[in-house]
mmCIF file of N, CA and C and ligand atoms in Angstrom:
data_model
loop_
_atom_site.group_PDB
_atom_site.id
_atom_site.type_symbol
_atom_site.label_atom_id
_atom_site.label_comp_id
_atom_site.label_asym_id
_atom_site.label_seq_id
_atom_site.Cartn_x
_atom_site.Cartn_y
_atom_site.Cartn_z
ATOM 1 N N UNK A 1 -48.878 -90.886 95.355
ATOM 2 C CA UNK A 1 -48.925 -89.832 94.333
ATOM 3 C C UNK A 1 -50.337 -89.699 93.768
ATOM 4 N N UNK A 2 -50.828 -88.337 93.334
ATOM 5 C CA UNK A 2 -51.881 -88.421 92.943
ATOM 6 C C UNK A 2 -51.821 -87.707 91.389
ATOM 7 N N UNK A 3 -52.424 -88.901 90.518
ATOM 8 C CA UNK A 3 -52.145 -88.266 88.832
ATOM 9 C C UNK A 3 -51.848 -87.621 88.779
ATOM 10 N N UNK A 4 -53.364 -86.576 89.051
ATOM 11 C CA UNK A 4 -53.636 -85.160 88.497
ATOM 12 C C UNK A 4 -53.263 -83.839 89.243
ATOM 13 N N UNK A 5 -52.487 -84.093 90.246
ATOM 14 C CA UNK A 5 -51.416 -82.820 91.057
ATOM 15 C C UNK A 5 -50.456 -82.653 90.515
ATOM 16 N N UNK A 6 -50.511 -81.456 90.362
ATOM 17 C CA UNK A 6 -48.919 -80.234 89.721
ATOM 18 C C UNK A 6 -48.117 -80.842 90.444
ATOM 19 N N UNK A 7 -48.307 -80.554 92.235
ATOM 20 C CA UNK A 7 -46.811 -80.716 93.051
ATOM 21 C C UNK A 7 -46.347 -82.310 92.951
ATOM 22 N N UNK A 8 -47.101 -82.826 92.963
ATOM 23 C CA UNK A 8 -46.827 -84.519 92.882
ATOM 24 C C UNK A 8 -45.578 -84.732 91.358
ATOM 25 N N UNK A 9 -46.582 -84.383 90.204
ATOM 26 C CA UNK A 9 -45.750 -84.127 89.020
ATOM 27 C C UNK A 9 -44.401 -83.661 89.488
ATOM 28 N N UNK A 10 -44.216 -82.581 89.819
ATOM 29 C CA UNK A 10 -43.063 -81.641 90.287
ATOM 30 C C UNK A 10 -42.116 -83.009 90.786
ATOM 31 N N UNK A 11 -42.842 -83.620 91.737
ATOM 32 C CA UNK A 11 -41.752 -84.524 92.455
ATOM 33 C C UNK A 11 -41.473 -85.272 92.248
ATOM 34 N N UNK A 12 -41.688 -86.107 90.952
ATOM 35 C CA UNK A 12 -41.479 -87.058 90.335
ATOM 36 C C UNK A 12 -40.937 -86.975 88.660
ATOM 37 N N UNK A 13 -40.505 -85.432 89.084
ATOM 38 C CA UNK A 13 -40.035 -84.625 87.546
ATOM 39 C C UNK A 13 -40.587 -85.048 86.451
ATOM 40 N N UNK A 14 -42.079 -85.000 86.678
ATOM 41 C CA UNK A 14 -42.674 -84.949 85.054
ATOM 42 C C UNK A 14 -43.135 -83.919 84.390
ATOM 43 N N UNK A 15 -42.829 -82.948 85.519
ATOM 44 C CA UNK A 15 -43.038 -81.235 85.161
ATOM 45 C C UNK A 15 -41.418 -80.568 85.525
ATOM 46 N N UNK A 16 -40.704 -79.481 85.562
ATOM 47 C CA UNK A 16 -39.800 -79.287 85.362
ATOM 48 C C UNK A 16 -39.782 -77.925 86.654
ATOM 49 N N UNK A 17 -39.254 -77.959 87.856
ATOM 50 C CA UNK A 17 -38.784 -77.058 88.786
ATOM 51 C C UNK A 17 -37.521 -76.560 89.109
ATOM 52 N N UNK A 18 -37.035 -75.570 89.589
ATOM 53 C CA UNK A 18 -36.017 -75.283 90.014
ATOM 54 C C UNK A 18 -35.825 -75.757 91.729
ATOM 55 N N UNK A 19 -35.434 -76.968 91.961
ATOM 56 C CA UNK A 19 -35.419 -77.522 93.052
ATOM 57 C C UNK A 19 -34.253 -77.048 93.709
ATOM 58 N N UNK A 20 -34.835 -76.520 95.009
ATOM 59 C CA UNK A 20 -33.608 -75.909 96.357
ATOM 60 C C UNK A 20 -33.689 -76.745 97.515
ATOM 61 N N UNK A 21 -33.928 -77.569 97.476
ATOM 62 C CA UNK A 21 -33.413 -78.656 98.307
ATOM 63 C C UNK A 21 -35.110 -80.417 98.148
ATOM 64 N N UNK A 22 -33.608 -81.356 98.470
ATOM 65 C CA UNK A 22 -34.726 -82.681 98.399
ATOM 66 C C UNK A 22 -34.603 -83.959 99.175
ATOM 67 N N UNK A 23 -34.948 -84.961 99.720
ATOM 68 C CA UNK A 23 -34.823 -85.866 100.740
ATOM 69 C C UNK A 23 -35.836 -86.558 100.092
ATOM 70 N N UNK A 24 -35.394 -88.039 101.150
ATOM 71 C CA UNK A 24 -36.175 -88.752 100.567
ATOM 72 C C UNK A 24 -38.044 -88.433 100.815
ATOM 73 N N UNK A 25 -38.385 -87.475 101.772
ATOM 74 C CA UNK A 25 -39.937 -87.068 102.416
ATOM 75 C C UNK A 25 -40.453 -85.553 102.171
ATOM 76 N N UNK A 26 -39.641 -85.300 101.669
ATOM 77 C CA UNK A 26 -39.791 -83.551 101.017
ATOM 78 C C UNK A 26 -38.962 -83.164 100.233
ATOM 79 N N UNK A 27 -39.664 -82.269 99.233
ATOM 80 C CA UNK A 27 -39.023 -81.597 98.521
ATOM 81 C C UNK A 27 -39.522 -79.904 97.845
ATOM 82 N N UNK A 28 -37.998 -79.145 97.878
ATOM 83 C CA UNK A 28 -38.734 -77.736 97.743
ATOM 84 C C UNK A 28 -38.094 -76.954 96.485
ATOM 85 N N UNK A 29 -38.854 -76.410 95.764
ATOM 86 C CA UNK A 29 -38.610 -75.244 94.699
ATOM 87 C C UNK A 29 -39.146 -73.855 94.686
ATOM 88 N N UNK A 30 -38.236 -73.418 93.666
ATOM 89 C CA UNK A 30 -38.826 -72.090 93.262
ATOM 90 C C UNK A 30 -40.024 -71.924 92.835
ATOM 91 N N UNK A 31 -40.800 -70.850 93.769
ATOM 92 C CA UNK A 31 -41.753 -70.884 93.213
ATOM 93 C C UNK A 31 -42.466 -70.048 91.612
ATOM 94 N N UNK A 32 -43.308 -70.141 90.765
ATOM 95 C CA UNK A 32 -43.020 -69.917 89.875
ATOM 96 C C UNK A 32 -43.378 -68.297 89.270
ATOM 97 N N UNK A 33 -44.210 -68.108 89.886
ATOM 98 C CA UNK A 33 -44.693 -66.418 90.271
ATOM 99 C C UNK A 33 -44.251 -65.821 91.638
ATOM 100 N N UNK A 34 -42.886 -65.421 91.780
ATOM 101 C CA UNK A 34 -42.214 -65.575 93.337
ATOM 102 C C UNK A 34 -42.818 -63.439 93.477
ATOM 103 N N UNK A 35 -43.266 -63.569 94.682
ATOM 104 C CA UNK A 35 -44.018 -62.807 95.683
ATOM 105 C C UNK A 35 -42.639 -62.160 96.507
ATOM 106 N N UNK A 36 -41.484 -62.200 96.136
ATOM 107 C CA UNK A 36 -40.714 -61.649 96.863
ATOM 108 C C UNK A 36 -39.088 -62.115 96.414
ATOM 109 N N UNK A 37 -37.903 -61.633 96.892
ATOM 110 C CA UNK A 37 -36.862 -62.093 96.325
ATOM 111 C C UNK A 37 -36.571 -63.914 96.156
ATOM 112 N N UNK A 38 -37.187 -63.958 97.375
ATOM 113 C CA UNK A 38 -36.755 -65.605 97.674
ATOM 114 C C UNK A 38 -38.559 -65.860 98.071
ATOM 115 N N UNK A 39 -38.753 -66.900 97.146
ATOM 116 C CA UNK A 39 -39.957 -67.612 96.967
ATOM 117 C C UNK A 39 -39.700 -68.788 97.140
ATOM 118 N N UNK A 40 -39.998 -69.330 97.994
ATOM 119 C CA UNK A 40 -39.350 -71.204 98.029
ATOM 120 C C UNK A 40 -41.211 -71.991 98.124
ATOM 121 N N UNK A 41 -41.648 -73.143 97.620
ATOM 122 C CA UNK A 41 -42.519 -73.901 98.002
ATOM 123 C C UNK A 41 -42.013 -75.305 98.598
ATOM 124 N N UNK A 42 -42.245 -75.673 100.306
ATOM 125 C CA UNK A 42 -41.526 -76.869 100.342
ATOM 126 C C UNK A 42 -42.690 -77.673 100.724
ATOM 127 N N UNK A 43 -42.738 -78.965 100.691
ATOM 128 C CA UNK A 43 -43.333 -80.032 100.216
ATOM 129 C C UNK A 43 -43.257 -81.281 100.635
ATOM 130 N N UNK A 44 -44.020 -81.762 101.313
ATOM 131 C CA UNK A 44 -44.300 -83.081 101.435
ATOM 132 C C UNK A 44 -44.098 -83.953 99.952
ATOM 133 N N UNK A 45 -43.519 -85.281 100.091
ATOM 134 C CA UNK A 45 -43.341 -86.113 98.578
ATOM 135 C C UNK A 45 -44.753 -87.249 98.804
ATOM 136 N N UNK A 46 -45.115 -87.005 100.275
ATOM 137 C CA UNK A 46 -46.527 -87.447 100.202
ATOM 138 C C UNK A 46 -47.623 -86.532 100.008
ATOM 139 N N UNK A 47 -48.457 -86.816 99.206
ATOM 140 C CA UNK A 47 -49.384 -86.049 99.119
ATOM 141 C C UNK A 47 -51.007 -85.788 99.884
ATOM 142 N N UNK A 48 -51.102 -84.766 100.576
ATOM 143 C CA UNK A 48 -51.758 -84.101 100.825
ATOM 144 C C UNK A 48 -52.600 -83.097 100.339
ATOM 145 N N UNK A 49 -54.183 -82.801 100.504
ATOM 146 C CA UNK A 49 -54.394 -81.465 100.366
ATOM 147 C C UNK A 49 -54.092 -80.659 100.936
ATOM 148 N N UNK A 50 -54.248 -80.192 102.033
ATOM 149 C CA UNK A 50 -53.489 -79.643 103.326
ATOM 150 C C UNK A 50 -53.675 -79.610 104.454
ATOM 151 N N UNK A 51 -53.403 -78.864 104.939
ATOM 152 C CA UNK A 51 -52.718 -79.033 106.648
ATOM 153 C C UNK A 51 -53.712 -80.646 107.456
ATOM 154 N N UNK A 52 -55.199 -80.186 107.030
ATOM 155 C CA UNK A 52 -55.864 -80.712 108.056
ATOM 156 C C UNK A 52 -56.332 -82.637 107.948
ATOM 157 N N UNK A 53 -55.470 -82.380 106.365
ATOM 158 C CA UNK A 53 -55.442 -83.865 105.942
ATOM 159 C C UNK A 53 -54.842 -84.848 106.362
ATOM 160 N N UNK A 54 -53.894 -83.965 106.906
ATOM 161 C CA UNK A 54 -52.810 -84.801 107.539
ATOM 162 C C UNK A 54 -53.490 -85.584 108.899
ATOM 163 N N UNK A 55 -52.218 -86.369 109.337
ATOM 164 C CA UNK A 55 -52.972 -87.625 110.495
ATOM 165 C C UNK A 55 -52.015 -87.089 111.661
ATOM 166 N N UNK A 56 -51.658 -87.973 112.778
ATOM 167 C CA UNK A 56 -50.891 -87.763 114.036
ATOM 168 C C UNK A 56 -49.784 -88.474 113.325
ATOM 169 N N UNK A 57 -50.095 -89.494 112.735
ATOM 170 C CA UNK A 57 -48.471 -90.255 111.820
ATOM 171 C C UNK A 57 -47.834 -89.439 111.656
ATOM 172 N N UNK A 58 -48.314 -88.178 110.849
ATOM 173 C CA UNK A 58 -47.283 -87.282 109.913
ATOM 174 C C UNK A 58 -46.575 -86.640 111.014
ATOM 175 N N UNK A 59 -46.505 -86.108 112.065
ATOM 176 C CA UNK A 59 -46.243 -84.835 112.660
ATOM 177 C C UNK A 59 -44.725 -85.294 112.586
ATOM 178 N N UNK A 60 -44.158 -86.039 112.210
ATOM 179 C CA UNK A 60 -42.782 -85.252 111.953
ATOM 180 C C UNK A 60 -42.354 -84.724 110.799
ATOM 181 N N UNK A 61 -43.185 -85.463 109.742
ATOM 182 C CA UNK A 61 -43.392 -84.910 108.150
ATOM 183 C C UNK A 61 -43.497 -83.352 108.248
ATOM 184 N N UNK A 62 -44.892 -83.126 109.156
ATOM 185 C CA UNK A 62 -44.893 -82.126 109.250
ATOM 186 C C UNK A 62 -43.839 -81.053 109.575
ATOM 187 N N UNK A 63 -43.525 -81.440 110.790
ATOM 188 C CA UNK A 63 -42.131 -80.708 111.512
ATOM 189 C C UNK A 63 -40.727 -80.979 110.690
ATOM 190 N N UNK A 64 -40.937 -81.557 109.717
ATOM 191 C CA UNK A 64 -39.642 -81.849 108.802
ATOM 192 C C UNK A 64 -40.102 -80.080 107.869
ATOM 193 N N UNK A 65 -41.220 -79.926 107.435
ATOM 194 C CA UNK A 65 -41.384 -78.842 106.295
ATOM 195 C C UNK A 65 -40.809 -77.691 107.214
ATOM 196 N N UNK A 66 -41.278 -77.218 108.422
ATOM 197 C CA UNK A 66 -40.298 -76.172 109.075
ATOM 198 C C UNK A 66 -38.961 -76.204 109.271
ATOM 199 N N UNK A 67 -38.500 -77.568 109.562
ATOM 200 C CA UNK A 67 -36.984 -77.899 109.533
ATOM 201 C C UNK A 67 -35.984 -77.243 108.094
ATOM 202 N N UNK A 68 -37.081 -77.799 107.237
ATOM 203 C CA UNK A 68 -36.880 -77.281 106.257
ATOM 204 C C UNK A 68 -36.297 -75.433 105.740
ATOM 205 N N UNK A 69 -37.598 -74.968 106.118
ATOM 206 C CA UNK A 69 -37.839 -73.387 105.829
ATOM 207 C C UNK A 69 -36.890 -72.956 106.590
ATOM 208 N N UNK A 70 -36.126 -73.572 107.349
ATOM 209 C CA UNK A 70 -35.510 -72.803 108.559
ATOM 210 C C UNK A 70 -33.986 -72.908 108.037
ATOM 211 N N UNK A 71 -33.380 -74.303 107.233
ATOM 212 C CA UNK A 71 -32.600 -74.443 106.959
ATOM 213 C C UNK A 71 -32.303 -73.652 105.806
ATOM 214 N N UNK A 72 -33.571 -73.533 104.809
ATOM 215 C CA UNK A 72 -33.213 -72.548 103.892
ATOM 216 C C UNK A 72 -33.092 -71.303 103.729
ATOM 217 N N UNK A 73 -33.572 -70.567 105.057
ATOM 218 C CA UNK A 73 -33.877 -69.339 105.136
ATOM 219 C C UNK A 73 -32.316 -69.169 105.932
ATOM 220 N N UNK A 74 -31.407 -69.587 106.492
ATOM 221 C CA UNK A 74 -30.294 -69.263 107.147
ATOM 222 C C UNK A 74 -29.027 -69.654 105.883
ATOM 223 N N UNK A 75 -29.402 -70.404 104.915
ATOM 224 C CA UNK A 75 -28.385 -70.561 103.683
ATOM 225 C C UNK A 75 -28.168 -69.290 103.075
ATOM 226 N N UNK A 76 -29.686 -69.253 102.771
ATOM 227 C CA UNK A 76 -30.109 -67.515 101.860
ATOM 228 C C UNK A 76 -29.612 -66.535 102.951
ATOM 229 N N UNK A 77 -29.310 -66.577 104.028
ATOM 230 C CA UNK A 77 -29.340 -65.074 104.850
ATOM 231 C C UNK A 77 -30.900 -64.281 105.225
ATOM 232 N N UNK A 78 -31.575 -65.093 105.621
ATOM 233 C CA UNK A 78 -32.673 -64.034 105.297
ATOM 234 C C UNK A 78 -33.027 -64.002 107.199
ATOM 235 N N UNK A 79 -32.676 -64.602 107.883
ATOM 236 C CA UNK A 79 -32.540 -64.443 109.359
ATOM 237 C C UNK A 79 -33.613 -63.057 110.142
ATOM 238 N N UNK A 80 -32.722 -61.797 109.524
ATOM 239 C CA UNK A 80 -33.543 -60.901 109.774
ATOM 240 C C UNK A 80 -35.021 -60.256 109.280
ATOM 241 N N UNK A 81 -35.459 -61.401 108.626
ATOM 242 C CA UNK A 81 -36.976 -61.095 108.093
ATOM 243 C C UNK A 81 -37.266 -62.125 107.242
ATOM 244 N N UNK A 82 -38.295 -62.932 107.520
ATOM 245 C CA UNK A 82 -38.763 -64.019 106.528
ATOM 246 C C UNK A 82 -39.554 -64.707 106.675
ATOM 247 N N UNK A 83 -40.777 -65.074 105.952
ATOM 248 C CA UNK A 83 -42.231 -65.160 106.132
ATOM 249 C C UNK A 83 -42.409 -66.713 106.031
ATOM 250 N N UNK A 84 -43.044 -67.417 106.578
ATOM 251 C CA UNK A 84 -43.278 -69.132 106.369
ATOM 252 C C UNK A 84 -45.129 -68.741 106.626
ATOM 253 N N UNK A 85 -45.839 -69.157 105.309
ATOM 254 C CA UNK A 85 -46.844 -69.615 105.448
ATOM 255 C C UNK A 85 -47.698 -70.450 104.856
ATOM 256 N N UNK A 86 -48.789 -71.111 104.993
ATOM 257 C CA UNK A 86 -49.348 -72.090 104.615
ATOM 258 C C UNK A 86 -51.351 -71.789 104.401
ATOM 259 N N UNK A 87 -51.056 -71.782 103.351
ATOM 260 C CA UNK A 87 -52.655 -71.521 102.647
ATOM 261 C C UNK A 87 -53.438 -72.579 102.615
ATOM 262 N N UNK A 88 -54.445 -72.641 103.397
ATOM 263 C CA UNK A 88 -55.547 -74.057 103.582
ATOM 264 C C UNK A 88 -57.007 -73.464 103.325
ATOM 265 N N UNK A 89 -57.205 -74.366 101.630
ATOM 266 C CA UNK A 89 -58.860 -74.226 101.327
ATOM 267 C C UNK A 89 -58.930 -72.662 100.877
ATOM 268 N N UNK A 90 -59.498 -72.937 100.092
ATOM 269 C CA UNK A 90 -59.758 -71.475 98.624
ATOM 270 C C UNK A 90 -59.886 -70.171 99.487
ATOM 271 N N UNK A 91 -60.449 -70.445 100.395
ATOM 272 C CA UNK A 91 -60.767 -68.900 101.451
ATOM 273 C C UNK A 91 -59.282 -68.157 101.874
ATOM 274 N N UNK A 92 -58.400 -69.182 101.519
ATOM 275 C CA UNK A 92 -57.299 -68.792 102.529
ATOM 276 C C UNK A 92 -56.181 -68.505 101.300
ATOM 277 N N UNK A 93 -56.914 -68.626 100.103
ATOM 278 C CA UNK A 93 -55.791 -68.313 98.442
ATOM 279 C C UNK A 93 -55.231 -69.492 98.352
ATOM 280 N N UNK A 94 -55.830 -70.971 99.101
ATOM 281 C CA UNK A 94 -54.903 -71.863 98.396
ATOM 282 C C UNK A 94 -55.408 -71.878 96.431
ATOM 283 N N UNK A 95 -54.381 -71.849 96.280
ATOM 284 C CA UNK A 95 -54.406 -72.760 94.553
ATOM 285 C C UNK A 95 -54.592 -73.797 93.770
ATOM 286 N N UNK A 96 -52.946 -74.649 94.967
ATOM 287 C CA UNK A 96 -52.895 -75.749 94.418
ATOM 288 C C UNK A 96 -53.155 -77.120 95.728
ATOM 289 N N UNK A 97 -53.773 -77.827 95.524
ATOM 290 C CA UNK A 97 -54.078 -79.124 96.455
ATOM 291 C C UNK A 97 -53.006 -79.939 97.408
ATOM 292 N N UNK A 98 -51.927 -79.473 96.880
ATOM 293 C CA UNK A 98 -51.066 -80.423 97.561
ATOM 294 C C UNK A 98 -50.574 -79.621 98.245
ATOM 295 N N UNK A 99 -49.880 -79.754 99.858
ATOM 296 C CA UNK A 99 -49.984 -78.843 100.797
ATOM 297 C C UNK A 99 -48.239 -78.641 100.343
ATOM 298 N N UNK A 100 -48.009 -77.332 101.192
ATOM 299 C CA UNK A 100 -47.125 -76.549 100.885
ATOM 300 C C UNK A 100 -47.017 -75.609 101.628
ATOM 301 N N UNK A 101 -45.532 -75.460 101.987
ATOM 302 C CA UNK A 101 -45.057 -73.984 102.785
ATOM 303 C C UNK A 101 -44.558 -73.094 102.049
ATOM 304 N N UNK A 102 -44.885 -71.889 102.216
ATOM 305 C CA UNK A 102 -43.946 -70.954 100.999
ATOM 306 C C UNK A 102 -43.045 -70.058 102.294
ATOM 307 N N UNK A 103 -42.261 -69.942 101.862
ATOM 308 C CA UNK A 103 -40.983 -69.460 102.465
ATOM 309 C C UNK A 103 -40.505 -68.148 101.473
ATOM 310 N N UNK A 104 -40.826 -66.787 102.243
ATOM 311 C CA UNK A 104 -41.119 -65.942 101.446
ATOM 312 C C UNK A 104 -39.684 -65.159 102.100
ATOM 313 N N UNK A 105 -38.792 -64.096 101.428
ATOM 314 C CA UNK A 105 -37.734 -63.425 102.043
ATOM 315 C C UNK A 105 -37.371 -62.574 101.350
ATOM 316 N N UNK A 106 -36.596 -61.635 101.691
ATOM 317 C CA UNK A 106 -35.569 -60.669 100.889
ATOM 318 C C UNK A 106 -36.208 -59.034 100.817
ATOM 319 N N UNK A 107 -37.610 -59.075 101.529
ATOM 320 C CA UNK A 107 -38.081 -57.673 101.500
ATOM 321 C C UNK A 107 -38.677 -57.623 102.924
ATOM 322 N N UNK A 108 -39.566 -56.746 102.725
ATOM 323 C CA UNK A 108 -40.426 -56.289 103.854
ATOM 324 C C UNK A 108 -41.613 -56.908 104.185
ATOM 325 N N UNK A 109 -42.500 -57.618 105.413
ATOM 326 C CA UNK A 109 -43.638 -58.104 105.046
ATOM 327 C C UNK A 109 -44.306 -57.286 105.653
ATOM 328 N N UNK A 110 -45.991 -57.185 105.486
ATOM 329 C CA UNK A 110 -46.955 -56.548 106.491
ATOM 330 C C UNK A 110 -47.452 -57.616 107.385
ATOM 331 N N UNK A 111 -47.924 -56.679 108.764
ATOM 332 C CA UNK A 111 -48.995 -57.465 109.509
ATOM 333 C C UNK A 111 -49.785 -56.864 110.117
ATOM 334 N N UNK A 112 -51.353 -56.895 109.754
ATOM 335 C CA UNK A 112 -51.545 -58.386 109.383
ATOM 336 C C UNK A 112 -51.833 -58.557 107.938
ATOM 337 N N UNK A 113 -51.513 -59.811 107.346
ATOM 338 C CA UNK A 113 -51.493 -60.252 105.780
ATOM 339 C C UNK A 113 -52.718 -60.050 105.561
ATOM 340 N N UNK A 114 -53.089 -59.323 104.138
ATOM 341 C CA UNK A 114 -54.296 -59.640 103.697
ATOM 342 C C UNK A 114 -55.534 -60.685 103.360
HETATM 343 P P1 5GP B 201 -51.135 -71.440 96.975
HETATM 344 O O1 5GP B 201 -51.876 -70.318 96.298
HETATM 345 O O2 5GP B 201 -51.804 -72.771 96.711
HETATM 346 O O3 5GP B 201 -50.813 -71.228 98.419
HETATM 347 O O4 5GP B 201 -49.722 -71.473 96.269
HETATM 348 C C1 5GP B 201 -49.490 -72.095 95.051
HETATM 349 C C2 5GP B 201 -48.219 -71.525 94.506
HETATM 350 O O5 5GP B 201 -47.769 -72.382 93.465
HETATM 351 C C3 5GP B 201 -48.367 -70.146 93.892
HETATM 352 O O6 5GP B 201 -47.525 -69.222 94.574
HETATM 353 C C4 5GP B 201 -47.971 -70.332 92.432
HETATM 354 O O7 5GP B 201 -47.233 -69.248 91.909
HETATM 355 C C5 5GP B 201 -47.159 -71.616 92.476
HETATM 356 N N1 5GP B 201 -47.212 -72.404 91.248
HETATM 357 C C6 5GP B 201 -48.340 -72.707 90.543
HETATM 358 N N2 5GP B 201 -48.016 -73.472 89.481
HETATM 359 C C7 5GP B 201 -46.667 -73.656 89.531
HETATM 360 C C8 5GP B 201 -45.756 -74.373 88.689
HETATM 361 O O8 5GP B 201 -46.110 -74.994 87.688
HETATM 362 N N3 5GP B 201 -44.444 -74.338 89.057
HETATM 363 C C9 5GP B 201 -44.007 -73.653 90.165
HETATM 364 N N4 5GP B 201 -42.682 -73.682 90.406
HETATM 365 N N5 5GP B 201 -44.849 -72.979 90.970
HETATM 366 C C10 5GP B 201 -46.157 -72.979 90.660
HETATM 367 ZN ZN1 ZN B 202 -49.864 -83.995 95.139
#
């Protein structure tokens, strides 16, 4: 865990989320300015900055966060349209440091994303 991360906080509920699903190696919520009907952020409970921080250890960690998006996106119904992406380093609109998939659904997306 790292102190001074929001998502870390989040996962150790010292900040307060609307959590849609959790295990013992990830965990995912609402996100809090949601970009679309269904806004999900899912999450490594290890912390990362992102993607490229990661090692060859993780790759099922990794492949657990799509396992993820996939499971939640067929609960919600969103099958016929639904966005999984991952923002790495300020150029790319990350925000926050700790890596994260957002699992976006319920409307229309463009391509290509801005
Ligand atoms: P990024 O821009 O890093 O890809 O995404 C960060 C996301 O975290 C943003 O969509 C933002 O709305 C969300 N976010 C930032 N702070 C909080 C918070 O305190 N709680 C929740 N639930 N989401 C947050
Ligand atoms: Zn963190």
């Amino acid at each position: 865990m790292d102190e001074n991360c929001l998502f870390c906080k989040i996962a150790v509920k010292k900040i307060p989320a609307k959590l849609a699903f959790e295990d013992n190696d990830v965990f995912a919520f609402e996100d809090i300015s949601p970009q679309a009907p269904t806004h999900i952020l899912i999450c490594p409970k290890k912390h990362f900055a992102a993607l490229h921080d990661a090692t060859p250890e993780d790759q099922a960690l990794l492949g657990k966060l799509l396992s993820v998006a996939a499971k939640l996106a067929t609960e919600r119904n969103l099958q016929s349209g639904y966005r999984t992406v991952i923002n790495n380093g300020g150029g790319a609109g990350q925000s926050v440091f700790h890596l994260h998939l957002h699992l976006l659904g319920g409307r229309n997306f463009h391509w290509p994303p801005g």
